[in-house]
mmCIF file of C-alpha atoms in Angstrom:
data_model
loop_
_atom_site.group_PDB
_atom_site.id
_atom_site.type_symbol
_atom_site.label_atom_id
_atom_site.label_comp_id
_atom_site.label_asym_id
_atom_site.label_seq_id
_atom_site.Cartn_x
_atom_site.Cartn_y
_atom_site.Cartn_z
ATOM 1 C CA MET A 1013 56.964 109.219 -103.334
ATOM 2 C CA TYR A 1014 55.665 108.889 -99.571
ATOM 3 C CA ARG A 1015 53.092 106.638 -98.695
ATOM 4 C CA PRO A 1016 50.724 106.901 -95.347
ATOM 5 C CA ALA A 1017 51.268 103.797 -93.582
ATOM 6 C CA ARG A 1018 48.119 100.630 -93.854
ATOM 7 C CA GLY A 1019 45.715 100.860 -90.692
ATOM 8 C CA PRO A 1020 44.080 98.034 -89.490
ATOM 9 C CA SER A 1021 43.119 95.050 -91.817
ATOM 10 C CA THR A 1022 39.640 94.379 -92.009
ATOM 11 C CA SER A 1023 39.888 90.415 -92.187
ATOM 12 C CA ARG A 1024 36.996 88.042 -92.651
ATOM 13 C CA PHE A 1025 36.989 86.224 -89.782
ATOM 14 C CA LEU A 1026 34.735 83.136 -89.806
ATOM 15 C CA ASN A 1027 31.310 82.826 -88.407
ATOM 16 C CA PRO A 1028 32.364 80.232 -84.972
ATOM 17 C CA TYR A 1029 29.027 78.659 -85.618
ATOM 18 C CA VAL A 1030 30.287 77.247 -89.106
ATOM 19 C CA ILE A 1031 33.390 76.498 -86.858
ATOM 20 C CA CYS A 1032 32.065 73.971 -84.586
ATOM 21 C CA PHE A 1033 29.224 72.623 -88.304
ATOM 22 C CA LEU A 1034 32.624 72.201 -90.261
ATOM 23 C CA VAL A 1035 34.333 70.021 -87.292
ATOM 24 C CA VAL A 1036 31.143 68.381 -86.002
ATOM 25 C CA ALA A 1037 30.942 67.426 -89.916
ATOM 26 C CA GLY A 1038 34.713 66.132 -90.353
ATOM 27 C CA VAL A 1039 34.478 63.886 -87.682
ATOM 28 C CA VAL A 1040 30.599 62.477 -88.643
ATOM 29 C CA ILE A 1041 32.939 61.960 -92.134
ATOM 30 C CA LEU A 1042 35.595 60.109 -90.597
ATOM 31 C CA ALA A 1043 33.234 57.859 -88.394
ATOM 32 C CA VAL A 1044 31.131 56.672 -91.918
ATOM 33 C CA ILE A 1045 34.769 56.047 -93.230
ATOM 34 C CA ILE A 1046 36.276 53.932 -90.623
ATOM 35 C CA ALA A 1047 33.085 52.246 -89.946
ATOM 36 C CA LEU A 1048 31.861 51.013 -93.764
ATOM 37 C CA LEU A 1049 36.266 49.931 -93.598
ATOM 38 C CA VAL A 1050 35.340 47.754 -90.014
ATOM 39 C CA TYR A 1051 32.074 46.863 -91.347
ATOM 40 C CA PHE A 1052 34.117 45.829 -94.747
ATOM 41 C CA LEU A 1053 37.367 43.725 -93.946
ATOM 42 C CA ALA A 1054 34.804 42.715 -90.632
ATOM 43 C CA PHE A 1055 32.278 42.561 -90.524
ATOM 44 C CA ASP A 1056 31.287 41.662 -94.390
ATOM 45 C CA GLN A 1057 32.258 38.260 -94.385
ATOM 46 C CA LYS A 1058 30.362 34.863 -94.605
ATOM 47 C CA SER A 1059 30.839 31.836 -93.642
ATOM 48 C CA PHE A 1060 32.159 28.840 -95.923
ATOM 49 C CA PHE A 1061 32.458 24.758 -95.114
ATOM 50 C CA TYR A 1062 34.312 22.373 -96.911
ATOM 51 C CA ARG A 1063 34.954 19.062 -96.734
ATOM 52 C CA SER A 1064 37.459 16.775 -97.840
ATOM 53 C CA SER A 1065 38.892 13.067 -96.451
ATOM 54 C CA PHE A 1066 42.110 11.870 -95.011
ATOM 55 C CA GLN A 1067 43.399 8.422 -95.613
ATOM 56 C CA ILE A 1068 44.893 7.228 -92.708
ATOM 57 C CA LEU A 1069 47.631 4.900 -93.952
ATOM 58 C CA ASN A 1070 49.119 3.131 -90.400
ATOM 59 C CA VAL A 1071 45.906 3.342 -88.767
ATOM 60 C CA GLU A 1072 44.060 -0.137 -89.081
ATOM 61 C CA TYR A 1073 40.151 -0.266 -89.674
ATOM 62 C CA ASN A 1074 38.575 -2.373 -87.158
ATOM 63 C CA ASP A 1075 35.010 -2.340 -84.954
ATOM 64 C CA GLN A 1076 35.949 0.068 -82.081
ATOM 65 C CA LEU A 1077 36.129 2.575 -85.218
ATOM 66 C CA SER A 1078 32.546 1.910 -86.020
ATOM 67 C CA SER A 1079 30.747 3.805 -83.908
ATOM 68 C CA PRO A 1080 31.421 7.718 -82.039
ATOM 69 C CA SER A 1081 30.524 6.501 -78.817
ATOM 70 C CA THR A 1082 34.624 4.995 -78.908
ATOM 71 C CA GLN A 1083 37.803 5.865 -77.212
ATOM 72 C CA ALA A 1084 39.757 4.424 -80.122
ATOM 73 C CA TYR A 1085 36.668 6.775 -82.426
ATOM 74 C CA ARG A 1086 36.978 9.861 -79.882
ATOM 75 C CA THR A 1087 40.921 9.816 -79.768
ATOM 76 C CA LEU A 1088 42.034 9.468 -83.509
ATOM 77 C CA SER A 1089 39.196 11.936 -84.832
ATOM 78 C CA GLU A 1090 40.699 14.691 -81.684
ATOM 79 C CA ARG A 1091 44.293 13.640 -83.078
ATOM 80 C CA ILE A 1092 42.902 14.816 -86.909
ATOM 81 C CA GLU A 1093 41.040 17.529 -85.668
ATOM 82 C CA SER A 1094 43.434 18.628 -83.402
ATOM 83 C CA LEU A 1095 46.510 18.269 -86.416
ATOM 84 C CA VAL A 1096 44.530 20.231 -88.566
ATOM 85 C CA THR A 1097 43.719 22.966 -86.247
ATOM 86 C CA LYS A 1098 46.811 23.692 -85.768
ATOM 87 C CA THR A 1099 48.212 23.193 -88.775
ATOM 88 C CA PHE A 1100 45.807 26.254 -89.692
ATOM 89 C CA LYS A 1101 46.633 28.573 -86.997
ATOM 90 C CA GLU A 1102 50.093 28.303 -87.869
ATOM 91 C CA SER A 1103 49.089 29.270 -90.883
ATOM 92 C CA ASN A 1104 48.429 33.132 -93.456
ATOM 93 C CA LEU A 1105 44.718 31.435 -92.736
ATOM 94 C CA ARG A 1106 44.520 31.506 -89.175
ATOM 95 C CA ASN A 1107 42.037 34.727 -88.582
ATOM 96 C CA GLN A 1108 39.971 32.930 -90.884
ATOM 97 C CA PHE A 1109 39.388 29.800 -90.083
ATOM 98 C CA ILE A 1110 37.224 28.214 -87.779
ATOM 99 C CA ARG A 1111 36.836 25.202 -86.530
ATOM 100 C CA ALA A 1112 37.324 21.195 -87.800
ATOM 101 C CA HIS A 1113 34.921 18.298 -87.462
ATOM 102 C CA VAL A 1114 35.304 14.581 -88.062
ATOM 103 C CA VAL A 1115 31.726 13.934 -89.502
ATOM 104 C CA LYS A 1116 32.715 9.774 -89.869
ATOM 105 C CA LEU A 1117 35.730 7.159 -89.721
ATOM 106 C CA ARG A 1118 35.552 4.224 -92.441
ATOM 107 C CA ARG A 1119 37.467 1.502 -93.329
ATOM 108 C CA GLY A 1120 39.624 2.750 -96.973
ATOM 109 C CA ASN A 1121 42.356 1.031 -99.053
ATOM 110 C CA GLY A 1122 44.458 0.201 -96.525
ATOM 111 C CA GLY A 1123 43.723 2.379 -93.621
ATOM 112 C CA VAL A 1124 41.616 4.245 -92.453
ATOM 113 C CA ILE A 1125 39.279 7.693 -94.438
ATOM 114 C CA ALA A 1126 38.566 10.478 -92.356
ATOM 115 C CA ASP A 1127 35.753 11.925 -93.121
ATOM 116 C CA MET A 1128 36.169 16.224 -92.549
ATOM 117 C CA ILE A 1129 33.693 19.291 -92.406
ATOM 118 C CA MET A 1130 35.818 22.633 -92.236
ATOM 119 C CA LYS A 1131 34.649 26.304 -91.704
ATOM 120 C CA PHE A 1132 36.216 29.372 -92.754
ATOM 121 C CA ARG A 1133 35.392 32.850 -92.093
ATOM 122 C CA PHE A 1134 36.441 35.023 -95.435
ATOM 123 C CA THR A 1135 34.767 38.293 -96.926
ATOM 124 C CA ARG A 1136 31.509 37.602 -99.483
ATOM 125 C CA ASN A 1137 33.392 38.878 -102.428
ATOM 126 C CA ASN A 1138 36.392 35.745 -101.864
ATOM 127 C CA ASN A 1139 37.657 33.922 -104.962
ATOM 128 C CA GLY A 1140 35.693 30.450 -104.176
ATOM 129 C CA ALA A 1141 38.917 28.775 -106.457
ATOM 130 C CA MET A 1142 41.948 30.596 -104.960
ATOM 131 C CA MET A 1143 40.271 30.326 -101.869
ATOM 132 C CA LYS A 1144 40.780 26.240 -102.258
ATOM 133 C CA ASN A 1145 43.595 26.211 -102.998
ATOM 134 C CA ARG A 1146 45.281 27.954 -100.127
ATOM 135 C CA ILE A 1147 43.302 25.830 -98.104
ATOM 136 C CA LYS A 1148 44.802 22.906 -99.789
ATOM 137 C CA SER A 1149 48.522 24.439 -99.861
ATOM 138 C CA ILE A 1150 47.482 25.002 -95.930
ATOM 139 C CA LEU A 1151 47.085 21.391 -95.712
ATOM 140 C CA ARG A 1152 50.135 20.761 -97.035
ATOM 141 C CA GLN A 1153 52.343 21.463 -94.766
ATOM 142 C CA MET A 1154 49.976 19.086 -92.758
ATOM 143 C CA LEU A 1155 52.980 16.324 -93.148
ATOM 144 C CA ASN A 1156 55.283 17.738 -91.053
ATOM 145 C CA ASN A 1157 52.696 17.970 -88.062
ATOM 146 C CA SER A 1158 51.910 14.882 -88.527
ATOM 147 C CA GLY A 1159 53.710 12.625 -85.478
ATOM 148 C CA ASN A 1160 53.545 9.161 -86.494
ATOM 149 C CA LEU A 1161 50.567 9.181 -87.755
ATOM 150 C CA GLU A 1162 50.941 8.235 -91.927
ATOM 151 C CA ILE A 1163 48.304 10.431 -94.250
ATOM 152 C CA ASN A 1164 47.833 10.882 -97.723
ATOM 153 C CA LEU A 1165 46.215 14.113 -98.753
ATOM 154 C CA PRO A 1166 43.276 15.260 -99.549
ATOM 155 C CA THR A 1167 43.386 15.341 -103.671
ATOM 156 C CA GLU A 1168 40.257 17.319 -103.810
ATOM 157 C CA ILE A 1169 38.872 19.636 -100.985
ATOM 158 C CA ALA A 1170 34.672 19.887 -102.261
ATOM 159 C CA THR A 1171 32.411 24.106 -100.661
ATOM 160 C CA LEU A 1172 29.668 22.573 -99.372
ATOM 161 C CA THR A 1173 26.376 25.238 -98.661
ATOM 162 C CA PRO A 1174 25.786 25.346 -94.984
ATOM 163 C CA GLU A 1175 22.252 23.086 -95.753
ATOM 164 C CA ALA A 1176 24.516 20.844 -96.475
ATOM 165 C CA THR A 1177 26.858 20.632 -93.673
ATOM 166 C CA GLU A 1178 23.420 20.643 -91.341
ATOM 167 C CA ASN A 1179 22.478 17.377 -92.986
ATOM 168 C CA LEU A 1180 26.067 15.543 -92.887
ATOM 169 C CA ILE A 1181 25.938 16.661 -88.931
ATOM 170 C CA THR A 1182 22.365 16.217 -88.466
ATOM 171 C CA GLU A 1183 23.325 12.241 -89.560
ATOM 172 C CA GLU A 1184 25.438 11.769 -86.883
ATOM 173 C CA CYS A 1185 24.362 11.406 -83.750
ATOM 174 C CA GLY A 1186 24.309 13.555 -80.545
ATOM 175 C CA ALA A 1187 24.911 16.758 -82.200
ATOM 176 C CA ARG A 1188 23.288 20.224 -80.300
ATOM 177 C CA PRO A 1189 23.119 23.816 -82.544
ATOM 178 C CA ASP A 1190 26.624 25.079 -81.375
ATOM 179 C CA LEU A 1191 28.022 21.545 -83.178
ATOM 180 C CA ILE A 1192 25.858 21.847 -86.034
ATOM 181 C CA THR A 1193 26.963 24.878 -87.609
ATOM 182 C CA LEU A 1194 30.618 24.466 -86.331
ATOM 183 C CA SER A 1195 30.531 27.383 -83.722
ATOM 184 C CA GLU A 1196 33.326 28.243 -81.632
ATOM 185 C CA GLU A 1197 30.906 29.035 -78.307
ATOM 186 C CA ARG A 1198 28.394 26.275 -76.458
ATOM 187 C CA VAL A 1199 25.579 27.593 -74.350
ATOM 188 C CA ILE A 1200 22.896 26.673 -72.698
ATOM 189 C CA GLY A 1201 21.532 29.135 -70.087
ATOM 190 C CA GLY A 1202 18.453 30.017 -68.025
ATOM 191 C CA THR A 1203 15.738 26.334 -67.986
ATOM 192 C CA GLU A 1204 14.130 26.815 -71.016
ATOM 193 C CA ALA A 1205 14.735 25.122 -74.148
ATOM 194 C CA GLN A 1206 15.283 26.482 -77.043
ATOM 195 C CA GLU A 1207 14.078 24.399 -80.412
ATOM 196 C CA GLY A 1208 17.054 22.444 -81.527
ATOM 197 C CA ASP A 1209 18.241 22.345 -78.357
ATOM 198 C CA TRP A 1210 17.843 19.012 -76.688
ATOM 199 C CA PRO A 1211 16.853 17.601 -80.508
ATOM 200 C CA TRP A 1212 16.517 13.906 -79.413
ATOM 201 C CA GLN A 1213 13.699 15.027 -76.857
ATOM 202 C CA VAL A 1214 10.254 13.158 -77.644
ATOM 203 C CA SER A 1215 6.570 13.474 -75.770
ATOM 204 C CA LEU A 1216 5.390 10.398 -75.196
ATOM 205 C CA GLN A 1217 1.742 10.874 -74.708
ATOM 206 C CA ALA A 1218 -1.347 9.142 -73.696
ATOM 207 C CA ASN A 1219 -4.357 9.541 -75.187
ATOM 208 C CA SER A 1220 -3.415 12.856 -76.535
ATOM 209 C CA ALA A 1221 -2.076 13.811 -73.236
ATOM 210 C CA HIS A 1222 0.980 14.242 -72.052
ATOM 211 C CA HIS A 1223 2.447 11.409 -69.955
ATOM 212 C CA CYS A 1224 5.576 10.388 -70.140
ATOM 213 C CA GLY A 1225 9.601 11.907 -71.412
ATOM 214 C CA GLY A 1226 11.046 9.830 -74.668
ATOM 215 C CA ILE A 1227 14.498 9.747 -75.866
ATOM 216 C CA LEU A 1228 15.104 9.508 -79.579
ATOM 217 C CA ILE A 1229 17.928 6.784 -80.416
ATOM 218 C CA SER A 1230 17.685 6.308 -83.856
ATOM 219 C CA ASN A 1231 15.043 7.206 -87.205
ATOM 220 C CA THR A 1232 12.509 4.817 -85.742
ATOM 221 C CA TRP A 1233 13.452 3.977 -81.965
ATOM 222 C CA ILE A 1234 12.775 6.251 -78.901
ATOM 223 C CA LEU A 1235 14.405 4.834 -75.123
ATOM 224 C CA THR A 1236 12.154 5.233 -72.092
ATOM 225 C CA ALA A 1237 11.136 3.932 -68.833
ATOM 226 C CA ALA A 1238 9.199 0.944 -68.628
ATOM 227 C CA HIS A 1239 6.540 2.365 -66.193
ATOM 228 C CA CYS A 1240 5.900 4.411 -68.046
ATOM 229 C CA PHE A 1241 3.231 2.253 -68.979
ATOM 230 C CA ARG A 1242 2.183 0.363 -65.846
ATOM 231 C CA SER A 1243 -1.167 1.689 -66.727
ATOM 232 C CA TYR A 1244 -1.577 2.565 -71.171
ATOM 233 C CA SER A 1245 0.227 -0.704 -72.286
ATOM 234 C CA GLU A 1246 -1.416 -0.963 -75.514
ATOM 235 C CA PRO A 1247 0.027 1.064 -79.129
ATOM 236 C CA ARG A 1248 -2.444 2.797 -79.812
ATOM 237 C CA GLN A 1249 -2.729 4.784 -76.539
ATOM 238 C CA TRP A 1250 0.480 6.529 -77.961
ATOM 239 C CA THR A 1251 1.602 9.444 -79.703
ATOM 240 C CA ALA A 1252 5.081 10.685 -80.306
ATOM 241 C CA THR A 1253 5.790 13.883 -80.366
ATOM 242 C CA PHE A 1254 8.690 16.006 -81.158
ATOM 243 C CA GLY A 1255 9.777 19.532 -80.658
ATOM 244 C CA ILE A 1256 10.232 21.512 -77.358
ATOM 245 C CA ASN A 1257 6.251 22.605 -76.816
ATOM 246 C CA THR A 1258 3.801 19.676 -76.574
ATOM 247 C CA ALA A 1259 1.332 21.798 -77.492
ATOM 248 C CA PHE A 1260 2.146 23.065 -80.911
ATOM 249 C CA PRO A 1261 4.754 19.938 -81.383
ATOM 250 C CA LEU A 1262 7.288 20.131 -84.607
ATOM 251 C CA LEU A 1263 5.986 16.024 -85.408
ATOM 252 C CA ARG A 1264 3.942 13.403 -84.412
ATOM 253 C CA ARG A 1265 4.239 9.762 -84.637
ATOM 254 C CA ARG A 1266 1.864 7.029 -83.958
ATOM 255 C CA ILE A 1267 3.926 4.212 -82.022
ATOM 256 C CA ARG A 1268 3.655 0.373 -83.355
ATOM 257 C CA ARG A 1269 4.990 -1.611 -80.805
ATOM 258 C CA ILE A 1270 6.486 -1.289 -76.822
ATOM 259 C CA ILE A 1271 8.447 -3.540 -76.096
ATOM 260 C CA ILE A 1272 10.120 -3.356 -72.166
ATOM 261 C CA HIS A 1273 12.491 -5.180 -69.871
ATOM 262 C CA ASN A 1274 11.366 -8.981 -68.726
ATOM 263 C CA ASN A 1275 12.767 -8.868 -65.802
ATOM 264 C CA TYR A 1276 11.535 -4.689 -64.326
ATOM 265 C CA GLU A 1277 10.547 -4.363 -61.186
ATOM 266 C CA PRO A 1278 8.119 -1.708 -59.589
ATOM 267 C CA ILE A 1279 9.138 -1.886 -56.988
ATOM 268 C CA ALA A 1280 12.704 -1.370 -56.574
ATOM 269 C CA HIS A 1281 12.100 -0.225 -59.730
ATOM 270 C CA GLU A 1282 14.902 -2.089 -61.264
ATOM 271 C CA ASN A 1283 15.312 -2.895 -64.844
ATOM 272 C CA ASP A 1284 13.213 0.888 -65.877
ATOM 273 C CA ILE A 1285 13.989 0.205 -69.613
ATOM 274 C CA ALA A 1286 12.226 0.046 -72.315
ATOM 275 C CA VAL A 1287 11.860 1.005 -75.971
ATOM 276 C CA VAL A 1288 9.746 1.970 -78.524
ATOM 277 C CA GLN A 1289 9.224 0.958 -82.448
ATOM 278 C CA LEU A 1290 7.613 4.178 -84.276
ATOM 279 C CA ASP A 1291 4.888 3.360 -86.640
ATOM 280 C CA SER A 1292 6.841 5.376 -89.592
ATOM 281 C CA ASN A 1293 10.362 6.558 -89.771
ATOM 282 C CA VAL A 1294 11.330 10.104 -88.693
ATOM 283 C CA ASP A 1295 13.414 12.095 -91.525
ATOM 284 C CA PHE A 1296 16.345 13.571 -89.341
ATOM 285 C CA THR A 1297 16.621 17.572 -88.936
ATOM 286 C CA LYS A 1298 18.089 20.359 -87.165
ATOM 287 C CA ASN A 1299 15.420 20.151 -84.960
ATOM 288 C CA ILE A 1300 14.792 16.581 -84.762
ATOM 289 C CA HIS A 1301 17.865 13.954 -84.718
ATOM 290 C CA ARG A 1302 18.850 11.679 -82.388
ATOM 291 C CA VAL A 1303 21.364 11.251 -79.257
ATOM 292 C CA CYS A 1304 24.759 8.901 -79.585
ATOM 293 C CA LEU A 1305 24.153 5.655 -77.092
ATOM 294 C CA PRO A 1306 26.880 5.579 -74.671
ATOM 295 C CA ASP A 1307 29.906 2.437 -75.171
ATOM 296 C CA ALA A 1308 28.968 0.234 -72.276
ATOM 297 C CA THR A 1309 32.239 0.418 -71.151
ATOM 298 C CA GLN A 1310 31.822 4.587 -70.787
ATOM 299 C CA ASN A 1311 32.498 5.692 -67.373
ATOM 300 C CA ILE A 1312 30.276 7.799 -65.889
ATOM 301 C CA PRO A 1313 32.369 10.319 -63.499
ATOM 302 C CA ALA A 1314 31.107 11.019 -60.168
ATOM 303 C CA GLY A 1315 30.870 15.324 -60.179
ATOM 304 C CA SER A 1316 30.314 15.044 -64.082
ATOM 305 C CA THR A 1317 28.021 17.394 -64.977
ATOM 306 C CA ALA A 1318 25.088 16.007 -66.688
ATOM 307 C CA TYR A 1319 21.361 17.814 -68.217
ATOM 308 C CA VAL A 1320 18.078 16.645 -67.788
ATOM 309 C CA THR A 1321 15.556 18.264 -69.579
ATOM 310 C CA GLY A 1322 11.476 17.251 -70.073
ATOM 311 C CA TRP A 1323 7.671 19.191 -69.461
ATOM 312 C CA GLY A 1324 7.711 17.952 -65.757
ATOM 313 C CA ALA A 1325 5.999 19.262 -63.034
ATOM 314 C CA LEU A 1326 8.158 22.515 -60.817
ATOM 315 C CA ALA A 1327 6.992 21.337 -58.434
ATOM 316 C CA TYR A 1328 6.294 18.048 -56.162
ATOM 317 C CA GLY A 1329 2.459 17.212 -56.878
ATOM 318 C CA GLY A 1330 1.770 19.988 -59.645
ATOM 319 C CA HIS A 1331 1.259 20.421 -63.444
ATOM 320 C CA THR A 1332 2.934 19.182 -66.686
ATOM 321 C CA VAL A 1333 4.088 22.674 -68.679
ATOM 322 C CA THR A 1334 4.235 22.804 -72.307
ATOM 323 C CA ASP A 1335 7.088 24.589 -72.512
ATOM 324 C CA LEU A 1336 10.681 21.915 -72.631
ATOM 325 C CA ARG A 1337 12.943 23.445 -69.891
ATOM 326 C CA GLN A 1338 16.461 21.362 -69.337
ATOM 327 C CA GLY A 1339 18.707 21.917 -65.706
ATOM 328 C CA ARG A 1340 22.277 21.204 -64.920
ATOM 329 C CA VAL A 1341 22.754 19.094 -62.192
ATOM 330 C CA ARG A 1342 26.036 16.673 -61.184
ATOM 331 C CA ILE A 1343 26.826 12.887 -61.204
ATOM 332 C CA ILE A 1344 26.851 11.056 -57.681
ATOM 333 C CA SER A 1345 28.145 7.697 -56.944
ATOM 334 C CA ASN A 1346 26.426 5.187 -56.221
ATOM 335 C CA ASN A 1347 28.069 5.234 -52.629
ATOM 336 C CA VAL A 1348 27.064 8.497 -51.614
ATOM 337 C CA CYS A 1349 23.106 8.145 -53.187
ATOM 338 C CA ASN A 1350 23.223 5.395 -50.832
ATOM 339 C CA ALA A 1351 24.384 6.371 -47.498
ATOM 340 C CA PRO A 1352 21.935 6.197 -44.428
ATOM 341 C CA ASP A 1353 20.170 9.289 -44.811
ATOM 342 C CA SER A 1354 20.059 9.005 -48.577
ATOM 343 C CA TYR A 1355 18.681 6.253 -50.398
ATOM 344 C CA ASN A 1356 19.960 3.724 -47.881
ATOM 345 C CA GLY A 1357 20.714 0.520 -50.529
ATOM 346 C CA GLY A 1358 17.724 1.286 -52.215
ATOM 347 C CA ILE A 1359 20.403 2.499 -55.037
ATOM 348 C CA LEU A 1360 21.375 -0.177 -57.634
ATOM 349 C CA SER A 1361 24.469 -1.227 -59.794
ATOM 350 C CA GLY A 1362 21.164 -0.266 -63.087
ATOM 351 C CA MET A 1363 20.593 3.121 -61.628
ATOM 352 C CA LEU A 1364 22.620 6.541 -61.437
ATOM 353 C CA CYS A 1365 22.332 9.362 -59.398
ATOM 354 C CA ALA A 1366 22.129 13.392 -60.303
ATOM 355 C CA GLY A 1367 21.079 16.088 -58.350
ATOM 356 C CA THR A 1368 22.844 19.492 -56.673
ATOM 357 C CA PRO A 1369 23.718 18.907 -53.313
ATOM 358 C CA GLU A 1370 21.325 21.088 -52.717
ATOM 359 C CA GLY A 1371 18.296 19.245 -53.980
ATOM 360 C CA ARG A 1372 15.440 21.552 -53.960
ATOM 361 C CA ILE A 1373 17.797 23.795 -57.061
ATOM 362 C CA VAL A 1374 17.658 21.451 -59.984
ATOM 363 C CA ASP A 1375 16.218 17.723 -60.365
ATOM 364 C CA ALA A 1376 13.634 15.428 -62.330
ATOM 365 C CA CYS A 1377 10.212 15.777 -61.485
ATOM 366 C CA GLN A 1378 6.220 14.278 -62.577
ATOM 367 C CA GLY A 1379 6.111 13.862 -66.248
ATOM 368 C CA ASP A 1380 9.845 13.628 -66.780
ATOM 369 C CA SER A 1381 9.986 10.079 -66.929
ATOM 370 C CA GLY A 1382 11.487 8.508 -69.171
ATOM 371 C CA GLY A 1383 13.454 11.324 -70.601
ATOM 372 C CA PRO A 1384 17.687 12.257 -70.896
ATOM 373 C CA LEU A 1385 20.207 12.466 -68.556
ATOM 374 C CA VAL A 1386 23.351 13.995 -70.956
ATOM 375 C CA GLN A 1387 26.595 14.546 -70.882
ATOM 376 C CA GLU A 1388 28.383 16.173 -73.643
ATOM 377 C CA ASP A 1389 31.936 14.740 -74.464
ATOM 378 C CA SER A 1390 35.239 16.577 -75.390
ATOM 379 C CA ARG A 1391 34.163 16.454 -79.415
ATOM 380 C CA ARG A 1392 31.421 18.288 -78.738
ATOM 381 C CA LEU A 1393 28.840 14.863 -79.258
ATOM 382 C CA TRP A 1394 26.140 14.319 -76.910
ATOM 383 C CA PHE A 1395 26.034 10.958 -75.200
ATOM 384 C CA LEU A 1396 22.925 9.192 -73.048
ATOM 385 C CA VAL A 1397 23.981 8.381 -69.262
ATOM 386 C CA GLY A 1398 20.434 7.471 -68.054
ATOM 387 C CA ILE A 1399 16.302 7.539 -68.136
ATOM 388 C CA VAL A 1400 14.543 9.083 -65.658
ATOM 389 C CA SER A 1401 13.272 6.458 -63.381
ATOM 390 C CA TRP A 1402 12.587 7.491 -59.839
ATOM 391 C CA GLY A 1403 13.017 9.030 -56.782
ATOM 392 C CA ASP A 1404 12.195 10.209 -53.363
ATOM 393 C CA ARG A 1405 9.376 13.452 -53.930
ATOM 394 C CA CYS A 1406 11.218 16.236 -56.023
ATOM 395 C CA GLY A 1407 13.675 18.456 -55.021
ATOM 396 C CA LEU A 1408 15.065 17.037 -51.563
ATOM 397 C CA PRO A 1409 18.314 17.411 -49.710
ATOM 398 C CA ASN A 1410 20.447 14.365 -49.837
ATOM 399 C CA LYS A 1411 17.607 12.128 -52.225
ATOM 400 C CA PRO A 1412 18.829 13.539 -55.932
ATOM 401 C CA GLY A 1413 16.888 12.089 -58.894
ATOM 402 C CA VAL A 1414 17.686 8.646 -60.060
ATOM 403 C CA TYR A 1415 18.587 7.444 -63.679
ATOM 404 C CA THR A 1416 18.279 3.725 -64.869
ATOM 405 C CA ARG A 1417 22.468 3.349 -66.077
ATOM 406 C CA VAL A 1418 21.673 2.912 -69.656
ATOM 407 C CA THR A 1419 26.046 1.828 -69.734
ATOM 408 C CA ALA A 1420 24.223 -0.865 -67.688
ATOM 409 C CA TYR A 1421 21.754 -2.546 -70.334
ATOM 410 C CA ARG A 1422 24.025 -1.301 -73.693
ATOM 411 C CA ASN A 1423 23.665 -4.532 -74.856
ATOM 412 C CA TRP A 1424 20.055 -4.847 -73.914
ATOM 413 C CA ILE A 1425 19.015 -2.270 -76.235
ATOM 414 C CA ALA A 1426 21.007 -3.270 -79.288
ATOM 415 C CA GLN A 1427 19.359 -7.041 -78.702
ATOM 416 C CA GLN A 1428 15.702 -5.586 -78.818
ATOM 417 C CA THR A 1429 16.967 -2.578 -81.708
ATOM 418 C CA GLY A 1430 19.651 -3.350 -83.313
ATOM 419 C CA VAL A 1431 21.427 0.433 -83.111
#
């Protein structure tokens, strides 16, 4: 039977706007799914801290291992930290491991015990017991990489809260915020300091007005310059404040005692050092704690970087500021500083110069006196190398800041304070 051919189809085509909407919606949904995956896999993570103790069997404990300022302490701590880091970086936890830090070396039965904190980053819903077992299993591999260190591996790994980690590290000297959190980054930027950046900085105030800087070296002692007390010598005239702002400090303490170096010579600026005893102890926090004091033999190379902090005037003859400022300088050798066009022989062995070649970029000035000049060591601990003492005005070329050289007075500090 004859069947007529079918005419053109009247199929209904989708509206172009509908197609565009569906494509955009699909892309948005896909982007949301990817973003959620990225977040949960990479960003929904939390820092976890663990504490353990390693016994080093073939190293005998001695007084050189009692202070982080000694080369022996630094060398052994770095070897242990490097060994732990290498072990985890070669393991299946390489992406989760952040840092390891020895907080203390102490005497053990037949060797040295190193107390260590380790930081990892895991997803929030990780199984804590399983993670501790994985960490312990990886630490056993250290025995294959320990070189000539005989290590007795830890039997226990304890989980620490961030607060407990902070407390442990702030009991140690010289820790800034990046070390307290065991961060990978170390950042010092700008000229104004943030709270906690320089937690050993003290404002010594005479009759309630900032007069000099100071440096916290224990929970009861402050180090400063002798010349700060030429006009005000009575302890009752002084107050010590802590924090970056002199008008609104975090803490105030009265002064019990001022001890000025017996051989301080104002004209030559020689022996420009003093210690101040607080009338009550300071409880260390992440924003207020002590700096490390150097060993008497510690080397301070010319050209090395240092930082000076204080509330001093921004120009010669100016007024002090209320917010703490920081400046990066370079150590200058005494020979260079004693050149005829510089201080022409006025820099004595108990002094230290620091500044910049241009002079006027960074320098200590009036109101900075008694404050710290510090350097960071290879373990991110900060050591006091100088005390702001004197200079020819502020920021002049070839006239850098002159500091009391702390290593030259290390024994005197110990005799006066026991620190």
